[in-house]
Tab-separated table of C-alpha atoms and ligand atoms in Angstrom:
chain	number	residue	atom	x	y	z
A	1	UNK	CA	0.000	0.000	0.000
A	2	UNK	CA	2.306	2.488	0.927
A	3	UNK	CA	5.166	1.584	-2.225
A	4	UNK	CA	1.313	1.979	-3.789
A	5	UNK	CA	1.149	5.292	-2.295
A	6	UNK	CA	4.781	6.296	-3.256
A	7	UNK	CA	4.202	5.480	-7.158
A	8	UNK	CA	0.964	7.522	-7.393
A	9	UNK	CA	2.654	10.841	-5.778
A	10	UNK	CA	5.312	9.984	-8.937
A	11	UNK	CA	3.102	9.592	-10.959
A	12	UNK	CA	1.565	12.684	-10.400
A	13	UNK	CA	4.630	14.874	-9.659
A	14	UNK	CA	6.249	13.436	-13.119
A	15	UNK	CA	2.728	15.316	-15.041
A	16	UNK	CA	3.813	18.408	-13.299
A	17	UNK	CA	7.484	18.289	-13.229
A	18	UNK	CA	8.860	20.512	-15.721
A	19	UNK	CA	9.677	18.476	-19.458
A	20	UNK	CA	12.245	21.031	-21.013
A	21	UNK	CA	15.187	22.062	-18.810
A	22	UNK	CA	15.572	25.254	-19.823
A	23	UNK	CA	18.981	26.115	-17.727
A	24	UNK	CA	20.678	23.745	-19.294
A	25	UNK	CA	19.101	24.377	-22.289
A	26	UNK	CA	20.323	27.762	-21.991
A	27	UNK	CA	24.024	26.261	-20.773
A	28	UNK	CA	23.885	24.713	-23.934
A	29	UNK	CA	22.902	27.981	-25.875
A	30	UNK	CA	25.739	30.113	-24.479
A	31	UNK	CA	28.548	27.199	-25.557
A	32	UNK	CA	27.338	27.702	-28.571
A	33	UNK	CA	27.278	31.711	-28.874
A	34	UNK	CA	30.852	31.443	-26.940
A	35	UNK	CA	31.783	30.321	-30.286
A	36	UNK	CA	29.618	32.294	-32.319
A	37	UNK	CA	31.385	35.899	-30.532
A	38	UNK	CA	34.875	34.581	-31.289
A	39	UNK	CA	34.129	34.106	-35.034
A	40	UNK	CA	32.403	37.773	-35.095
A	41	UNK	CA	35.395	40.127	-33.758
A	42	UNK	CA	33.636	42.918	-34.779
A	43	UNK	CA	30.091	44.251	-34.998
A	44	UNK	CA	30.092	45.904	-38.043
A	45	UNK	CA	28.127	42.904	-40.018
A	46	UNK	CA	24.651	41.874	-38.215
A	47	UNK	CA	24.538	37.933	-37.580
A	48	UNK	CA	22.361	36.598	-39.689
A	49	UNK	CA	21.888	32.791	-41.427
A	50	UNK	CA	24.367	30.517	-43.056
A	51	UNK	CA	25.307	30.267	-46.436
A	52	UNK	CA	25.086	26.870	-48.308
A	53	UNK	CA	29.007	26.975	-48.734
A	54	UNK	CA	29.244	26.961	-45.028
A	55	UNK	CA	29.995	30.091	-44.594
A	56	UNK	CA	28.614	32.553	-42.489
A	57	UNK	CA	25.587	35.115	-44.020
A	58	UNK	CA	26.264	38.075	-42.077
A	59	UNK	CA	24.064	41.080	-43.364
A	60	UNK	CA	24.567	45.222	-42.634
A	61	UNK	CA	22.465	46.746	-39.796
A	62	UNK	CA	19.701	48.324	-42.083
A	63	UNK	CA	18.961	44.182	-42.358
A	64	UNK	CA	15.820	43.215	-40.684
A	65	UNK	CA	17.239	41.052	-38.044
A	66	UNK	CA	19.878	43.097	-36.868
A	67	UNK	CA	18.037	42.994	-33.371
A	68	UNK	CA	17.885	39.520	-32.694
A	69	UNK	CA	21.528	38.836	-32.007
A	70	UNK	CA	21.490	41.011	-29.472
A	71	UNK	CA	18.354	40.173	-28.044
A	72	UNK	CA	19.345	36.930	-27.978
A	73	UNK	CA	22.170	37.620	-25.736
A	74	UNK	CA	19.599	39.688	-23.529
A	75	UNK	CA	17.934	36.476	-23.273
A	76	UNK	CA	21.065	34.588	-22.008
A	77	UNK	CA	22.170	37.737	-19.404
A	78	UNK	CA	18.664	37.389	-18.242
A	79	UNK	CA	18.999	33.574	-17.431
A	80	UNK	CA	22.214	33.599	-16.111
A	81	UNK	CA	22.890	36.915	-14.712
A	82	UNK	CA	26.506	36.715	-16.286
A	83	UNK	CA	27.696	39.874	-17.067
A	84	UNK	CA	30.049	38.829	-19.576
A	85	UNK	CA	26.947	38.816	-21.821
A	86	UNK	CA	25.614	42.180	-20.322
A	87	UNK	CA	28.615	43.272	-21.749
A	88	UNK	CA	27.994	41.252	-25.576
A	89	UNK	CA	24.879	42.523	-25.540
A	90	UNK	CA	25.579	46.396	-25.115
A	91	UNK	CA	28.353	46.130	-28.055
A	92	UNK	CA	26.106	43.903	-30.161
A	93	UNK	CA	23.157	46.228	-29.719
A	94	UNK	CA	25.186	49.391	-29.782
A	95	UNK	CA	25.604	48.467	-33.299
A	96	UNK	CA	21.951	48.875	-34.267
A	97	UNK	CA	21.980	52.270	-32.708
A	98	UNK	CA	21.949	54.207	-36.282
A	99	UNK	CA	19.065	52.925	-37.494
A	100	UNK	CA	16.861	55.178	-35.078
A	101	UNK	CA	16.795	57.370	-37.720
A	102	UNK	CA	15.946	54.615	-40.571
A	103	UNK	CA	12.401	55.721	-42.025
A	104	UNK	CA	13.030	53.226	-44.701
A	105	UNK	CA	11.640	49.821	-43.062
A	106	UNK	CA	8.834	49.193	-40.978
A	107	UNK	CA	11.294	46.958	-39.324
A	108	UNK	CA	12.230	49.034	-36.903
A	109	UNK	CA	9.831	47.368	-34.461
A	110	UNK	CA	11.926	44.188	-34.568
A	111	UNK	CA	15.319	45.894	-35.362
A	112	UNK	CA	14.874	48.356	-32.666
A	113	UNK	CA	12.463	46.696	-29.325
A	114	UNK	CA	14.482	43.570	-29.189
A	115	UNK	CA	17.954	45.302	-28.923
A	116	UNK	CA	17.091	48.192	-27.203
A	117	UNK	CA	14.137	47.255	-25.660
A	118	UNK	CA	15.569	44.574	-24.168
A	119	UNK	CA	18.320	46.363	-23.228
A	120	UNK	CA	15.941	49.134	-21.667
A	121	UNK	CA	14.244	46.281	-19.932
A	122	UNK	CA	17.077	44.294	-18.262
A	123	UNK	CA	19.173	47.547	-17.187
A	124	UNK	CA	16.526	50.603	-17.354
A	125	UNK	CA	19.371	52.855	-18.802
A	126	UNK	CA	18.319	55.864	-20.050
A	127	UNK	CA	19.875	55.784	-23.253
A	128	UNK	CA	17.932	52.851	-24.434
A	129	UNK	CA	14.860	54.690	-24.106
A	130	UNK	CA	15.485	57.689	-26.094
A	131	UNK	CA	16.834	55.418	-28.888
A	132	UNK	CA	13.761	53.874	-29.066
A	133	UNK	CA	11.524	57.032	-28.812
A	134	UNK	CA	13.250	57.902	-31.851
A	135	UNK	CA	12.882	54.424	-33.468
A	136	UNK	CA	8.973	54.829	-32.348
A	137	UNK	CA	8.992	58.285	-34.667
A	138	UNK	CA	10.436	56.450	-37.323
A	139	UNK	CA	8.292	53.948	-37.845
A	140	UNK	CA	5.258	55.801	-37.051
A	141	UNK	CA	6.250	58.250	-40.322
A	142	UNK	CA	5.224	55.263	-42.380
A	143	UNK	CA	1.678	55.649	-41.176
A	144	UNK	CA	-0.513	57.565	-43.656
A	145	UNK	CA	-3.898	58.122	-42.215
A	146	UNK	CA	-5.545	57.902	-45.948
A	147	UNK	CA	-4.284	54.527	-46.025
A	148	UNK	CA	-4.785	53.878	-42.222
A	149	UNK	CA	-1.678	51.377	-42.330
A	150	UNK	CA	2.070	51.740	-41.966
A	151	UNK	CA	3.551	50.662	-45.322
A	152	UNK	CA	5.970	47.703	-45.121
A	153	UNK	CA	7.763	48.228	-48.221
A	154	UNK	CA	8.440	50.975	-50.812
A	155	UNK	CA	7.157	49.369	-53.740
A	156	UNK	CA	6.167	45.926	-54.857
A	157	UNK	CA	6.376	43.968	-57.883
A	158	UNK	CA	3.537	44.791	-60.131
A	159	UNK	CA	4.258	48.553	-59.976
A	160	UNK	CA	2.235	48.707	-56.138
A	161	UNK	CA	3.484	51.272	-54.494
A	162	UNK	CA	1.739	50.530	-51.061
A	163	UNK	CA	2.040	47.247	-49.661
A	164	UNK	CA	1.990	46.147	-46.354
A	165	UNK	CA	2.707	42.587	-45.365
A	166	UNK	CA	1.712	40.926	-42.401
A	167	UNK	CA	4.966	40.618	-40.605
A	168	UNK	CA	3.942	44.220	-39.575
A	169	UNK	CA	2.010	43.092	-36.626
A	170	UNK	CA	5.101	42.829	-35.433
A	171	UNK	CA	6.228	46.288	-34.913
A	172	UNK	CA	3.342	47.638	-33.114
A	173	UNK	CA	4.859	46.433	-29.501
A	174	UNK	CA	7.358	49.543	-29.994
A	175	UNK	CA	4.220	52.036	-30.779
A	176	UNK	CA	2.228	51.132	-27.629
A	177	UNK	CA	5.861	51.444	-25.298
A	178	UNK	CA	6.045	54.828	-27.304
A	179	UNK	CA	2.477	55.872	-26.171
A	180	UNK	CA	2.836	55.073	-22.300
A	181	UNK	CA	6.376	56.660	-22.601
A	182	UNK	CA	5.467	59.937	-23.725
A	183	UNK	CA	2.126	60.239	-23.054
A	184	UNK	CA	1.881	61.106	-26.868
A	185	UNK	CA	-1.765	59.318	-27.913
A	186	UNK	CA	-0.237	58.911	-31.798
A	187	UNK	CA	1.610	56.021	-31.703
A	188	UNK	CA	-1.184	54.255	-30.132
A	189	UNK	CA	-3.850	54.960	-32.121
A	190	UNK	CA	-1.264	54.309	-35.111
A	191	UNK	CA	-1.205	50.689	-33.800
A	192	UNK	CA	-4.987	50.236	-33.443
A	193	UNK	CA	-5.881	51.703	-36.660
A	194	UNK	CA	-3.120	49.282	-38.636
A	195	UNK	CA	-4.699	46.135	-36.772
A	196	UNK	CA	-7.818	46.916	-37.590
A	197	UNK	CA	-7.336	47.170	-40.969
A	198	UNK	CA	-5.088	44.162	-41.455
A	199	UNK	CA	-7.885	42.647	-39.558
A	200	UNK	CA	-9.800	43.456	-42.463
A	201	UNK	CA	-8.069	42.634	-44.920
A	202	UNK	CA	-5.325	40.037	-44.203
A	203	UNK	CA	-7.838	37.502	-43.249
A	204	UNK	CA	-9.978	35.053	-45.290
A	205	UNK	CA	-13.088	33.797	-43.698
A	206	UNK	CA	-11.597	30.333	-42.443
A	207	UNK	CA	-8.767	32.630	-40.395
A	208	UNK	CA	-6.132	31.744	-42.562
A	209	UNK	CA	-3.632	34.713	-44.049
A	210	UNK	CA	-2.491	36.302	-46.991
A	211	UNK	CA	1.350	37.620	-46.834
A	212	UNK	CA	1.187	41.098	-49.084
A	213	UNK	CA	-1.809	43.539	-49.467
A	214	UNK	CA	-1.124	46.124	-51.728
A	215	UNK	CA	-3.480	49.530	-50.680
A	216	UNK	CA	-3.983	52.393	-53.001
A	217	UNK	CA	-3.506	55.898	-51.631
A	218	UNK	CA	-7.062	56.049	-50.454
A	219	UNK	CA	-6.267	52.260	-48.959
A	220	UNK	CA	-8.341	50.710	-51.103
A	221	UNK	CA	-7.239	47.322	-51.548
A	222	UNK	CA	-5.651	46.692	-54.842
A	223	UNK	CA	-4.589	42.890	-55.160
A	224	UNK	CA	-3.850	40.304	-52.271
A	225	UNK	CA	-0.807	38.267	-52.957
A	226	UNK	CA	2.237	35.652	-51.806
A	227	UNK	CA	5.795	36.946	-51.674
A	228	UNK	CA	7.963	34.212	-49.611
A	229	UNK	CA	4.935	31.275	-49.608
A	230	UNK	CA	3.877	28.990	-51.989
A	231	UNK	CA	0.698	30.972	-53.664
A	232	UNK	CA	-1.316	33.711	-53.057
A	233	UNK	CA	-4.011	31.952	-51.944
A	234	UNK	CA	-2.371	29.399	-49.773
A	235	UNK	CA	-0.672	30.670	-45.991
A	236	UNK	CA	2.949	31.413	-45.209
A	237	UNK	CA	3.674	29.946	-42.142
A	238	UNK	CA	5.939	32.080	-40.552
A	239	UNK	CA	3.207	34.777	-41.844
A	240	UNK	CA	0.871	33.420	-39.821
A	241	UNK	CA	3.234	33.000	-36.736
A	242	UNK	CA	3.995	36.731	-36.904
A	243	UNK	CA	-0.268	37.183	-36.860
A	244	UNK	CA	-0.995	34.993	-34.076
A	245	UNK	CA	2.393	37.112	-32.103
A	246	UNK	CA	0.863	39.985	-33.843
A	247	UNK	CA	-2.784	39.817	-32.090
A	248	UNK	CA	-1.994	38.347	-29.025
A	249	UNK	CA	0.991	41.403	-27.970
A	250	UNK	CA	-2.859	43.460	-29.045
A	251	UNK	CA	-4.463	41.763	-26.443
A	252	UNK	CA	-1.615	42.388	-23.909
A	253	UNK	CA	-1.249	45.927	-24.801
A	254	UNK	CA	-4.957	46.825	-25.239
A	255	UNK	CA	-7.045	44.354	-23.098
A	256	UNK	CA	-9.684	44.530	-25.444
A	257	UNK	CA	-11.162	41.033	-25.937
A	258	UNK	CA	-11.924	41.443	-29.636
A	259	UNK	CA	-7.776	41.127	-30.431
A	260	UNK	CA	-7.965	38.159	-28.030
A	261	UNK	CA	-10.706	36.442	-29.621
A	262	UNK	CA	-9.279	36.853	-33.286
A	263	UNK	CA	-5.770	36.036	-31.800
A	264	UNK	CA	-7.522	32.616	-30.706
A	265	UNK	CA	-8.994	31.882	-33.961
A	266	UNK	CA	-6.453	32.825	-36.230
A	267	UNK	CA	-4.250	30.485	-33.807
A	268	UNK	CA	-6.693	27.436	-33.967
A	269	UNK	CA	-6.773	27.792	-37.225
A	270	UNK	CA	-2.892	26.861	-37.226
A	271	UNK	CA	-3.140	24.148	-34.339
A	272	UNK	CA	-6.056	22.365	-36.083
A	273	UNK	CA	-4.616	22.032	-39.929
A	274	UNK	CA	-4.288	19.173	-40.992
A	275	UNK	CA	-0.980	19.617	-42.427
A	276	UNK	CA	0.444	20.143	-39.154
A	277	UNK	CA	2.698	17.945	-38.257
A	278	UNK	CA	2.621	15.449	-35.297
A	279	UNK	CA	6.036	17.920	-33.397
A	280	UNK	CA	3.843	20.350	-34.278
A	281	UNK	CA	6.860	21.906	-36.316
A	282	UNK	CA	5.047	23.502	-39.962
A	283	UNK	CA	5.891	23.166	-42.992
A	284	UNK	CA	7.386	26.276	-44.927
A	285	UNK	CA	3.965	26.532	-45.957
A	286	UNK	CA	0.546	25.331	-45.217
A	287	UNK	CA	-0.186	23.852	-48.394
A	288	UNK	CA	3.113	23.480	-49.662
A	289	UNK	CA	2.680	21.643	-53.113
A	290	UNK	CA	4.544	18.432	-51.909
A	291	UNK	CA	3.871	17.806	-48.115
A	292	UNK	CA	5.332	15.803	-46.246
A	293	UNK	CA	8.133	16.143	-48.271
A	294	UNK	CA	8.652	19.687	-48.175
A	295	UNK	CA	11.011	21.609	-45.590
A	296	UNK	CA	10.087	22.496	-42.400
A	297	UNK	CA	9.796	25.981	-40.876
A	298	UNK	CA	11.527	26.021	-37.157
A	299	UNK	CA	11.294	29.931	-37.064
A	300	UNK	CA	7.595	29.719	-37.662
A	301	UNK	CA	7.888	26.670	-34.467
A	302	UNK	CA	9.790	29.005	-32.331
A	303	UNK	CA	7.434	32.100	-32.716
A	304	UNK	CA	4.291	30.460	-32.580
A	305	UNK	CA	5.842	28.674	-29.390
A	306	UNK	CA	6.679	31.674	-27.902
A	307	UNK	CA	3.406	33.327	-28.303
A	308	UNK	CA	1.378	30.350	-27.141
A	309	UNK	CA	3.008	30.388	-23.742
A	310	UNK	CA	1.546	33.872	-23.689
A	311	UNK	CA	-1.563	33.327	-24.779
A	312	UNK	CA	-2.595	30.055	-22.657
A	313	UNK	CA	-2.411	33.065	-19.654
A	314	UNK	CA	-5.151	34.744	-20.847
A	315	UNK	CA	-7.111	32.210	-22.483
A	316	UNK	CA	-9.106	30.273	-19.580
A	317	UNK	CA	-10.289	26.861	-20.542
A	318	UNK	CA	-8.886	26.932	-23.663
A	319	UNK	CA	-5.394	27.998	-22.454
A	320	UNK	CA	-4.427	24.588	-21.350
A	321	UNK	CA	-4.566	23.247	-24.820
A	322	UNK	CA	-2.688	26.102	-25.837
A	323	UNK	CA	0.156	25.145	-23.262
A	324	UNK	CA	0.329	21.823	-23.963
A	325	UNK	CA	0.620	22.968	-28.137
A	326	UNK	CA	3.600	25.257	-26.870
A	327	UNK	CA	5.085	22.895	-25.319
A	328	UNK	CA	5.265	20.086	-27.027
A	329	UNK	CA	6.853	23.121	-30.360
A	330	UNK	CA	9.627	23.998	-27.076
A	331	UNK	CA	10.306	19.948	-26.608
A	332	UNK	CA	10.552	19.377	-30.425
A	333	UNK	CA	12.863	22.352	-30.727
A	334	UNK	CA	14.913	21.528	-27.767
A	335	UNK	CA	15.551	17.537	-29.509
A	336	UNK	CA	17.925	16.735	-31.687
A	337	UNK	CA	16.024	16.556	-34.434
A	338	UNK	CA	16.116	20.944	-34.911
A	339	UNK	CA	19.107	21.693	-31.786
A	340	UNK	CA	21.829	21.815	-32.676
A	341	UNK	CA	24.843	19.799	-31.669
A	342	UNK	CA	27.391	22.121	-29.876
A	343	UNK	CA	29.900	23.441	-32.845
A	344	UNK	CA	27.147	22.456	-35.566
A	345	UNK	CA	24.976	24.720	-37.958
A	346	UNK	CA	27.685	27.316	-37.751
A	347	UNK	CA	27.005	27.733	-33.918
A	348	UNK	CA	23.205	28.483	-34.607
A	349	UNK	CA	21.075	27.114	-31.839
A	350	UNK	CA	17.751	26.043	-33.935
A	351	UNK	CA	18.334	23.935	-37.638
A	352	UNK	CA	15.824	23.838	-40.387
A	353	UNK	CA	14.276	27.583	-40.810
A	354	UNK	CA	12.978	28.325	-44.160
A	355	UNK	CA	13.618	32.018	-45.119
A	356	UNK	CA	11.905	31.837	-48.774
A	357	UNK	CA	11.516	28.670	-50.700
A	358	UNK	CA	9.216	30.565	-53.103
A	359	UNK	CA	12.281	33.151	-54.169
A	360	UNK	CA	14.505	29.972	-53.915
A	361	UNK	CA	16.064	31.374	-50.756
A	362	UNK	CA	17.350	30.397	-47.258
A	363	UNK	CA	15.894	27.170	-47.475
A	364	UNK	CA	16.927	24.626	-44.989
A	365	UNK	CA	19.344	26.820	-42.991
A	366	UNK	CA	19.609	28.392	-39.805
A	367	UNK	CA	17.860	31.698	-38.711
A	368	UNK	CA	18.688	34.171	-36.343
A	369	UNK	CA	15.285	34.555	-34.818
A	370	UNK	CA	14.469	31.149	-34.536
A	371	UNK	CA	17.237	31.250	-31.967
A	372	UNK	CA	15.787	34.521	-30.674
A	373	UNK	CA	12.113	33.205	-29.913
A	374	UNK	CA	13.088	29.971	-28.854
A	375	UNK	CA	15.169	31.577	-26.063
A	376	UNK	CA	12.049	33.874	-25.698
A	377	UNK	CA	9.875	31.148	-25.697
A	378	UNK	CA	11.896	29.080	-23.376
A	379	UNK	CA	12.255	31.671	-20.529
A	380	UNK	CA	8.440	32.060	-20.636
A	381	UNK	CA	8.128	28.458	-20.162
A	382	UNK	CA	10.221	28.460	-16.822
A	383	UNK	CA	8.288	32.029	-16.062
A	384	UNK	CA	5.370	30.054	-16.526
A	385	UNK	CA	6.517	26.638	-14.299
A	386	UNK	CA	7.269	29.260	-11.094
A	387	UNK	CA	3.950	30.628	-10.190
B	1	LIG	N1	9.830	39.566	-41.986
B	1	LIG	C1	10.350	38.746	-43.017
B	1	LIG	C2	10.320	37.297	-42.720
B	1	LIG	O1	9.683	36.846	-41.813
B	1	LIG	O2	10.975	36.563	-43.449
């Protein structure tokens, strides 16, 4: 009876106990950027993706991802309180600095809040926040109220002159920091309006996304199309990761329950395909034409991990299936099967990201913010296992 007794309390303590062990998962991660620092000497290149020769892709700071190196190594000084990467993280996101003033990209959201916002939030130095006031300014000169979105790109093929892509979701965080910061209603109001519409217009009835929409200057929609998926009726999966992200930092930021409700079905829209594999791990693209043997997307994991952890919080009921989803995406990315092996995938932490199989590009390699959100996504997990 009481060996009986013994087994059960197992039993039930192994459902609770925690399945990813995110310390050492992290020891793991800072081996492997140990490495990564001594083949980068300088900062002047942003760390990027590897190229199929083996040789590092290292892009210039205007790149998109210049922030997610150094967020990255936020992500480790926040785990292990080491201030040897306090110190790699303040060169690495010193380097973004310029780009403030960048009114070229509506990147600047990711470019910008996870560098310096990280930076702002792990040290509060004052630096870091008028950086990103600036950054906030930037961005928000891509808004034109006609159009009542911020433009994503300067032009698009087909002669389109306003299209906006839904990666944008993504750069709102910065907006609403902006708003509280200053007190200055714009930004905010800025990030509603550009929800709303992409609301509008991003979606298809069954919750599934389009990549590009391409506005006149009245914001009329003009055409809706694919740019780095397979078609333009079919759904980028990393696309979709960036909505679901997207909707559910709208919730956080707004409270109101219409962002959380689309964030939920535009979510179980992903978690229910049937294309979706078993490691819940996508493919590049939802209907890619030649599933299952088509690439996976680990970025599109990582994110969609990340902001599942977050979203099971405010979810009720329906949050524990939404755990247990983000969960099992952290325990396939933490196997061997997408981690890599300490010196492998040229010192990359995640393997098999997809940048854009449609433009024959970055297929198969590693990508800088898969590493980024899987850190992300694994510190929210251990957040998540202390309360
Ligand atoms: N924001 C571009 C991409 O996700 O590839």
């Amino acid at each position: 009876m009481k060996k009986m007794m013994i087994l059960l309390s197992l039993i039930s303590l192994g459902a609770t106990a925690q399945k990813i062990d995110v310390n050492k998962q992290f020891a793991l991660a800072g081996q492997q950027y140990m490495r990564m620092l001594a083949d980068h000497p300088d900062t002047s290149k942003t760390i990027h993706s590897a190229k199929p020769d083996g040789t590092y892709r290292d892009l210039p700071s205007s790149w998109w991802c210049s922030g997610f190196f150094p967020g990255s190594l936020w992500y480790l000084y926040e785990n292990t309180k080491d201030v040897k990467w306090e110190k790699s993280a303040r060169l690495w996101t010193a380097a973004v600095e310029k780009e403030q003033y960048n009114k070229g990209t509506h990147d600047l959201g990711f470019m910008m809040f996870d560098s310096f916002g990280n930076e702002l939030r792990l040290t509060k130095d004052p630096h870091a926040k008028k950086v990103l006031i600036q950054s906030a300014k930037s961005l928000a000169s891509r808004f034109d109220p006609k159009v009542g979105l911020i433009k994503s790109w300067n032009s698009f093929k087909g002669g389109f002159t306003y299209p906006v892509i839904i990666d944008n979701m993504m750069n709102l965080e910065l907006l609403f920091w902006a708003s509280r910061e200053t007190g200055d209603p714009t930004f905010h109001d800025i990030a509603i309006t550009h929800a709303d519409n992409t609301i509008k217009n991003h979606f298809r009835s069954d919750y599934s996304s389009y990549h590009v929409i391409c506005y006149d200057e009245n914001g009329k929609v003009l055409v809706k199309k694919q740019h780095q998926g397979y078609q333009d009726e079919s759904t980028w999966s990393r696309g979709h990761a960036w909505a679901i992200y997207g909707y559910v930092t709208m919730y956080r930021e707004t409270k109101d329950k219409k962002y959380l409700d689309f964030a939920q079905k535009i979510t179980d829209f992903y978690l229910n395909h049937p294309n979706l594999p078993a490691d819940k791990i996508p493919y590049w693209d939802f209907s890619a034409p030649n599933i299952p043997n088509e690439e996976r997307d680990a970025s599109a994991g990582a994110i969609t991990a990340s902001a599942l952890l977050e979203l099971s919080t405010y979810s009720g009921a329906k949050g524990k299936r939404y755990y247990a989803d983000a969960v099992k995406m952290l325990e396939s990315l933490s196997s061997p099967a997408y981690r890599a092996a300490l010196g492998e995938n040229n010192n990359f932490l995640i393997k098999h990201c997809v940048g854009a199989k449609g433009l024959n590009s970055e297929i198969d390699v590693p990508l800088v913010y898969a590493d980024y959100y899987y850190l992300e996504g694994l510190l929210r997990y251990q957040r998540h296992n202390k309360k």
